[in-house]
mmCIF file of C-alpha atoms in Angstrom:
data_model
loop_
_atom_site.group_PDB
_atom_site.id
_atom_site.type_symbol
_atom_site.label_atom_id
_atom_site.label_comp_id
_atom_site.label_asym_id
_atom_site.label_seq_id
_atom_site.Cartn_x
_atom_site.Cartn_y
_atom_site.Cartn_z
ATOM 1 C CA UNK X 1 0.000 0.000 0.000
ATOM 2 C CA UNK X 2 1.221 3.321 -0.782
ATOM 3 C CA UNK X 3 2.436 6.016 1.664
ATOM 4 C CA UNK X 4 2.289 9.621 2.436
ATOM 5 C CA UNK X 5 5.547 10.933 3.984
ATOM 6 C CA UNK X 6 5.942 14.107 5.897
ATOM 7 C CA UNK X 7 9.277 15.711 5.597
ATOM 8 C CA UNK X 8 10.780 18.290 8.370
ATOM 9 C CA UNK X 9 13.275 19.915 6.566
ATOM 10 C CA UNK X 10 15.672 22.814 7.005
ATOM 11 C CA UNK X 11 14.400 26.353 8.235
ATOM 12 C CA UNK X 12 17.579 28.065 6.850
ATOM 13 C CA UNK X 13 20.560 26.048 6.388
ATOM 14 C CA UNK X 14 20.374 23.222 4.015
ATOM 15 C CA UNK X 15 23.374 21.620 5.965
ATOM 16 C CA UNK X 16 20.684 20.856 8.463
ATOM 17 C CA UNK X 17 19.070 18.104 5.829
ATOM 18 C CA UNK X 18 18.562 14.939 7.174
ATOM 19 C CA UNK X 19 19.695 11.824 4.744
ATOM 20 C CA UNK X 20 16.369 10.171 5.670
ATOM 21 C CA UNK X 21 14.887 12.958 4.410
ATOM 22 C CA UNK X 22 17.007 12.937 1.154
ATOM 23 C CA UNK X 23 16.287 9.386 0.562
ATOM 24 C CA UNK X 24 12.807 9.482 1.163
ATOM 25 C CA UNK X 25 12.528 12.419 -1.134
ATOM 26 C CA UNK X 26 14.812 10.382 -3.872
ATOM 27 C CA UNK X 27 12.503 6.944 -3.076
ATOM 28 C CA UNK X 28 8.875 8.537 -3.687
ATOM 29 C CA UNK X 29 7.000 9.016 -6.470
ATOM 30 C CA UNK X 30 5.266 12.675 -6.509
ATOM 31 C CA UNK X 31 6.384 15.504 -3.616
ATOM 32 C CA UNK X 32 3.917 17.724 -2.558
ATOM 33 C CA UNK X 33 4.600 21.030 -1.493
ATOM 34 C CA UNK X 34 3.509 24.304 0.553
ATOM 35 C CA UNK X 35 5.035 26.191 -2.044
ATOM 36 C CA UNK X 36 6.511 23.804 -5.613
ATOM 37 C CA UNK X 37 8.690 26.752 -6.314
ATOM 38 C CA UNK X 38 10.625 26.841 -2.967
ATOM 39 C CA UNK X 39 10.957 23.168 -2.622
ATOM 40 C CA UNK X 40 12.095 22.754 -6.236
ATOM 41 C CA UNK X 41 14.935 25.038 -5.232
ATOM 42 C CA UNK X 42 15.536 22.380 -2.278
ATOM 43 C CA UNK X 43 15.375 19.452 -4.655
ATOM 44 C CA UNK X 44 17.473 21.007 -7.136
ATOM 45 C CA UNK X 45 20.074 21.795 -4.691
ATOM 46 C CA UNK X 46 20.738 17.964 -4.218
ATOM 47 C CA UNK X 47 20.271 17.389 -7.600
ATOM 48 C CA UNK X 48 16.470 15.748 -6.943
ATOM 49 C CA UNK X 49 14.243 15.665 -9.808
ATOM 50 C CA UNK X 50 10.260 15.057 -9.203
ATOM 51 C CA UNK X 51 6.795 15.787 -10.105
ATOM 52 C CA UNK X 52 5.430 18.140 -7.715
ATOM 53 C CA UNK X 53 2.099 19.306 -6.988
ATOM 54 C CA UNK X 54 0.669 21.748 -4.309
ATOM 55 C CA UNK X 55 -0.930 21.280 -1.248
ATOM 56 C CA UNK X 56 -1.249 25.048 0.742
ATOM 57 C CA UNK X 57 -3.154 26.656 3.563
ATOM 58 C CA UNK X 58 -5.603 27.803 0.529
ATOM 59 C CA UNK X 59 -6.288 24.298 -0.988
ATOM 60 C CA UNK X 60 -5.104 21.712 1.675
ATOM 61 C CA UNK X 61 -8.755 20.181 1.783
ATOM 62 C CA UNK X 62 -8.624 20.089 -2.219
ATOM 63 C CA UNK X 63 -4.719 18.655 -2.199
ATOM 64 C CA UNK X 64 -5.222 16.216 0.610
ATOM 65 C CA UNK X 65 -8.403 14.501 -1.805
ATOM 66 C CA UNK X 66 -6.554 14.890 -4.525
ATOM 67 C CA UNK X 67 -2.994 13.418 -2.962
ATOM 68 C CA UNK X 68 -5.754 10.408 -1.738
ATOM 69 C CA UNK X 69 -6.292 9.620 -5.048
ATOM 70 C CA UNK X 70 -2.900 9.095 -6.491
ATOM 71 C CA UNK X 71 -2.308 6.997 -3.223
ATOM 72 C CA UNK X 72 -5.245 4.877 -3.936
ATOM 73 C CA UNK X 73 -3.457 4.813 -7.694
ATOM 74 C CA UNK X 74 -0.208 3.032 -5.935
ATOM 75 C CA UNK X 75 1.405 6.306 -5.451
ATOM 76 C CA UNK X 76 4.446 7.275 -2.994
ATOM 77 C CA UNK X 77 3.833 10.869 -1.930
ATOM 78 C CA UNK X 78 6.169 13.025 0.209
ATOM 79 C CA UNK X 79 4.851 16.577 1.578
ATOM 80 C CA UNK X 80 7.095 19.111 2.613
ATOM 81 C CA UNK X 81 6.283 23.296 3.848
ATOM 82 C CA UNK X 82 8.477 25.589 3.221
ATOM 83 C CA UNK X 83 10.513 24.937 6.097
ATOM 84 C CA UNK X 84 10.502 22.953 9.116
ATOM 85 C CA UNK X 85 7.883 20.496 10.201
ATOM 86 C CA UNK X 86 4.944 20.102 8.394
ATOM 87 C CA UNK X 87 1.310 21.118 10.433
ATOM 88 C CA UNK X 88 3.442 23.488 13.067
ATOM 89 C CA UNK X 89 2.343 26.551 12.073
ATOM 90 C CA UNK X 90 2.244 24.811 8.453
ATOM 91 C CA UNK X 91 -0.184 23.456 6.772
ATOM 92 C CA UNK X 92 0.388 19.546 6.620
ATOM 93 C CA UNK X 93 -2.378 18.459 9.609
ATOM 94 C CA UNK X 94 -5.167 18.661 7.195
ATOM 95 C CA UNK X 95 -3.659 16.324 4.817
ATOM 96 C CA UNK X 96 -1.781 14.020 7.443
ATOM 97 C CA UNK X 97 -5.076 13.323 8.939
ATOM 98 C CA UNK X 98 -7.707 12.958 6.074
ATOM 99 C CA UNK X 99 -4.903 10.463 4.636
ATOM 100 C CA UNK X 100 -5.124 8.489 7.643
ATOM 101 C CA UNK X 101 -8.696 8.562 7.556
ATOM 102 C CA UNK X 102 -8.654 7.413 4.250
ATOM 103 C CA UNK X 103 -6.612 4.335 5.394
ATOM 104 C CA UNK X 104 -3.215 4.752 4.069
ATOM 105 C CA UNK X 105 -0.117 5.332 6.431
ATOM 106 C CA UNK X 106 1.145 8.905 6.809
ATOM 107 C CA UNK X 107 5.271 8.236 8.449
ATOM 108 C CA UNK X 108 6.923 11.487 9.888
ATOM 109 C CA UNK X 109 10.428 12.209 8.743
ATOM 110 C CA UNK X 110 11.773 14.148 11.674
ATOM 111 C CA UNK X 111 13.311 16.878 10.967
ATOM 112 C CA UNK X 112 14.114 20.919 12.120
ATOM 113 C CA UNK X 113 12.057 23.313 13.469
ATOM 114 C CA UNK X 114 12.389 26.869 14.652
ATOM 115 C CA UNK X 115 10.247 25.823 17.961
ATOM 116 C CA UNK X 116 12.877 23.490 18.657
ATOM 117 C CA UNK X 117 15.820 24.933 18.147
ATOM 118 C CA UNK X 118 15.091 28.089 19.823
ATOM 119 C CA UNK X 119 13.893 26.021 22.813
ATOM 120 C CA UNK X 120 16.913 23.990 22.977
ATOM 121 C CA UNK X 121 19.149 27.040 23.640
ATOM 122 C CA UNK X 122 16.746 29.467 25.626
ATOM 123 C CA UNK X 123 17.836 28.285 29.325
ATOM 124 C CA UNK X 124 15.480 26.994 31.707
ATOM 125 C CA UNK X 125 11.622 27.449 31.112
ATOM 126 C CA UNK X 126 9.892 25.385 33.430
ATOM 127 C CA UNK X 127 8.279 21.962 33.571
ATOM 128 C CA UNK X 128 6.067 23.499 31.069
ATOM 129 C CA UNK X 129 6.634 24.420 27.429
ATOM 130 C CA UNK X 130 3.506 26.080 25.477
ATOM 131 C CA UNK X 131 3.468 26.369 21.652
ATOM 132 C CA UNK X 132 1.591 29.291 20.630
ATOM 133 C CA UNK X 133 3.157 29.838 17.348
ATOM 134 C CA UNK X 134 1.729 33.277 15.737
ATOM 135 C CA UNK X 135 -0.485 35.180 17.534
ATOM 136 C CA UNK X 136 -3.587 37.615 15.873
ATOM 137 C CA UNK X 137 -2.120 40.357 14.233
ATOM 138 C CA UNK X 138 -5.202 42.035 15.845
ATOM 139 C CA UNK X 139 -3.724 43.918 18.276
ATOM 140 C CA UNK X 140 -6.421 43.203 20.626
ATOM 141 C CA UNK X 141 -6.922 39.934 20.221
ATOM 142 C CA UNK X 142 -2.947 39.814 20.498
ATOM 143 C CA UNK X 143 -2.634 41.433 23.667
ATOM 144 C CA UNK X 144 -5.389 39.483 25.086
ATOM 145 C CA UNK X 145 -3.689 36.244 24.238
ATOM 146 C CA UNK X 146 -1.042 37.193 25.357
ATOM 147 C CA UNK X 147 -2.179 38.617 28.953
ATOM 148 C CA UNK X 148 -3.630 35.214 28.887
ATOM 149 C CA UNK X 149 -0.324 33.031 28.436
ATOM 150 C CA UNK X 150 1.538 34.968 30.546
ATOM 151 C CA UNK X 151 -1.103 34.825 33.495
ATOM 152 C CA UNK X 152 -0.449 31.062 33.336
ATOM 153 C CA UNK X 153 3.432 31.681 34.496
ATOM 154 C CA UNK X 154 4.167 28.861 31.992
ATOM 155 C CA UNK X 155 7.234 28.850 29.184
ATOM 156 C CA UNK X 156 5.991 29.303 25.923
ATOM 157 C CA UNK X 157 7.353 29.885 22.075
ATOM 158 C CA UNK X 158 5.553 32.217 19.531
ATOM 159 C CA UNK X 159 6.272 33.409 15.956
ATOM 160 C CA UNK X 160 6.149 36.194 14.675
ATOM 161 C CA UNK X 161 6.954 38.382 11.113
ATOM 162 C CA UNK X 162 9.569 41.372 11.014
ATOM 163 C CA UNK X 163 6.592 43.218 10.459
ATOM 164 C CA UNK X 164 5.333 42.796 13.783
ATOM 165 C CA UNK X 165 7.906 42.009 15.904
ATOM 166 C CA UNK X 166 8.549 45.070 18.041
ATOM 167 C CA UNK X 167 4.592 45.845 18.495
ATOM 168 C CA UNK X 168 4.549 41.884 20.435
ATOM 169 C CA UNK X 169 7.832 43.087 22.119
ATOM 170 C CA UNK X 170 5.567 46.298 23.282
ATOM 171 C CA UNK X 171 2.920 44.480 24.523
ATOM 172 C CA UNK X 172 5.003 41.528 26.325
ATOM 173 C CA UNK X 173 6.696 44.526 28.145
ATOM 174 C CA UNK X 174 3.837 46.484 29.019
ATOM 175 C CA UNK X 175 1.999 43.459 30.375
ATOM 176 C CA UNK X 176 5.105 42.096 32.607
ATOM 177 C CA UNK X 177 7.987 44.158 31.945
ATOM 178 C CA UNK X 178 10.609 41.542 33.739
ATOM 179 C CA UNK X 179 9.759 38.625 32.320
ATOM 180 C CA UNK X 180 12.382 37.066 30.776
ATOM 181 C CA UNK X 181 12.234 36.486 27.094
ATOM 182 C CA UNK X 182 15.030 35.159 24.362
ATOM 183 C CA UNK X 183 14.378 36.226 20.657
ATOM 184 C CA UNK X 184 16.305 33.992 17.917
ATOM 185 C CA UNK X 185 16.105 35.927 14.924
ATOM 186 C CA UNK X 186 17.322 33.935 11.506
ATOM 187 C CA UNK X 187 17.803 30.886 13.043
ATOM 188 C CA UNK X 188 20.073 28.441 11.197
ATOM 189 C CA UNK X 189 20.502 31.390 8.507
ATOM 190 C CA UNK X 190 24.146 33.311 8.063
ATOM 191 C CA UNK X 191 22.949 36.467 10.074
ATOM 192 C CA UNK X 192 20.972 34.142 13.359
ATOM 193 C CA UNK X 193 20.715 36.036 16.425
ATOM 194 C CA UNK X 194 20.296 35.194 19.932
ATOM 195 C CA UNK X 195 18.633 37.927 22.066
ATOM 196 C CA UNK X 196 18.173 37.488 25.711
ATOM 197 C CA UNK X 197 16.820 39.710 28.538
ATOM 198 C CA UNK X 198 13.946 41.093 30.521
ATOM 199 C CA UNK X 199 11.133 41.940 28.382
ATOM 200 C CA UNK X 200 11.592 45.622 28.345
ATOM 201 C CA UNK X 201 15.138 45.819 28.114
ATOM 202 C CA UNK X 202 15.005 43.392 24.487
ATOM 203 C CA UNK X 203 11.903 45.807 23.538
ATOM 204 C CA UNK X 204 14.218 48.952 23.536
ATOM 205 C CA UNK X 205 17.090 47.028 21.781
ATOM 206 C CA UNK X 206 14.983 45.799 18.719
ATOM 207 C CA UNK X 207 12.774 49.391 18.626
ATOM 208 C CA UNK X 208 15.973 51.220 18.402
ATOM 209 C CA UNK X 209 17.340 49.528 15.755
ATOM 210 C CA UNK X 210 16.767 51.732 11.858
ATOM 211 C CA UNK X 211 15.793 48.230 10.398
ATOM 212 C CA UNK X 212 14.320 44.638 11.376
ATOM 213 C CA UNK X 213 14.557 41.512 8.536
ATOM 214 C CA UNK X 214 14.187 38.104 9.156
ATOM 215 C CA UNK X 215 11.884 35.362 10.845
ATOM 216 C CA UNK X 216 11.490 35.605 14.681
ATOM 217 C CA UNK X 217 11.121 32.803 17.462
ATOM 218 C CA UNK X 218 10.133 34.268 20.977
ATOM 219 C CA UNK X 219 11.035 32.179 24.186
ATOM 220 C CA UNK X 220 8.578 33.940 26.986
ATOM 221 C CA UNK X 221 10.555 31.701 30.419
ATOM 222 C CA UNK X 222 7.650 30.699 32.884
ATOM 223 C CA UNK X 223 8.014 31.636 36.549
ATOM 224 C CA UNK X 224 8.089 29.353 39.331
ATOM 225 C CA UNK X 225 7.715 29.155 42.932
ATOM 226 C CA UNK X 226 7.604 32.762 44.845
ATOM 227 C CA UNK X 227 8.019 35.084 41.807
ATOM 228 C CA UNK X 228 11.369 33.739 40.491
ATOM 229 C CA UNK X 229 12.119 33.611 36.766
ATOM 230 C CA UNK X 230 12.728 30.436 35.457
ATOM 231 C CA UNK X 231 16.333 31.377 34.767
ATOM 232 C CA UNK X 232 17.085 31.478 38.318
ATOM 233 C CA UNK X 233 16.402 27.677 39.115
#
């Protein structure tokens, strides 16, 4: 019986490539992507040549019936986003799961994710980890989510755009201005960045600066017993 394989793979640096995920992507039959143009540029790059077809936010209902159907036909699919793990903050949990409805294995092919990796490196956070991944750009529904999360004194990880960055900064601060935070900006990529601090003291560094590119990961630590950051366990 055919199989749909979902394929983590790099968020910035293609060194980061697993060889299960190069063989898997070599062994199938069709790839489906977030975006055939980006992964093409993936496959390419280690010389990987396959039909593609595409399976986004905007059609993953659509994709996943239509990636069904050339399993049914004996069909090998892979599925890879853009970058990291399919289905966090991805599409990919759409597809995984109407696939397994429809009775045909769906196998995970670990692989990187920006969650992870900023995680691994933040320091202490708590028994606790939330993923939030990107919050409303609504700035009210933002700040209320966020009042939320950090009411919980829990650890969690959010995304956000360079567009945004320094308003969620703003409203972290002005809701608990010592919390600490750690920011990884470009993770993986030639200009990552590791920002640590209390919450008002990283808003001031990235609101000062005359320009912000790049992807963002937020580590918000949790607290624990009497008031102490996580940090100082």
């Amino acid at each position: 019986m055919a199989v749909l394989y979902i394929v983590g793979t790099p968020i910035g640096n293609l060194g980061d490539i697993t060889y299960r995920a190069l063989e898997t992507f070599k062994a199938v039959d069709i790839v489906a992507a977030e975006d055939t143009r980006h992964t093409l540029e993936l496959l390419t790059h280690f010389e990987i040549r396959k039909p593609m077809i595409s399976c986004r936010a905007q059609n993953e209902d659509a994709a996943a019936d239509k990636i069904i159907g050339l399993l049914k036909e004996g069909r090998n699919v892979a599925y890879a986003s853009d970058a990291g793990m399919p289905g966090i903050s991805d599409p990919g949990s759409i597809l995984a799961y109407k696939v397994r409805q429809a009775g045909f294995a769906v196998v995970p092919i670990p692989g990187p994710s920006a969650f992870a990796t900023l995680a691994s490196v933040a320091g202490p956070g708590g028994k606790t980890l939330i993923f939030e991944g990107f919050l409303s750009p609504s700035p009210g529904k933002r700040r209320k989510r966020l009042k939320e999360l950090l009411e919980t004194q829990k650890a969690f990880v959010l995304y956000e755009s360079p567009f945004r960055i320094v308003k969620l900064l703003a409203d972290i601060a002005d809701i608990d201005s010592e919390r600490r935070i750690v920011v990884g900006r470009e993770l993986t990529k030639l200009h990552e960045e590791i920002v640590e601090g209390a919450s008002v003291q990283v808003r001031d560094d990235f609101a000062g600066r005359p320009a912000i590119k790049g992807e963002f990961a937020v580590f918000v630590a949790g607290i624990l017993g009497k008031g102490r950051q996580s940090a100082d366990e």
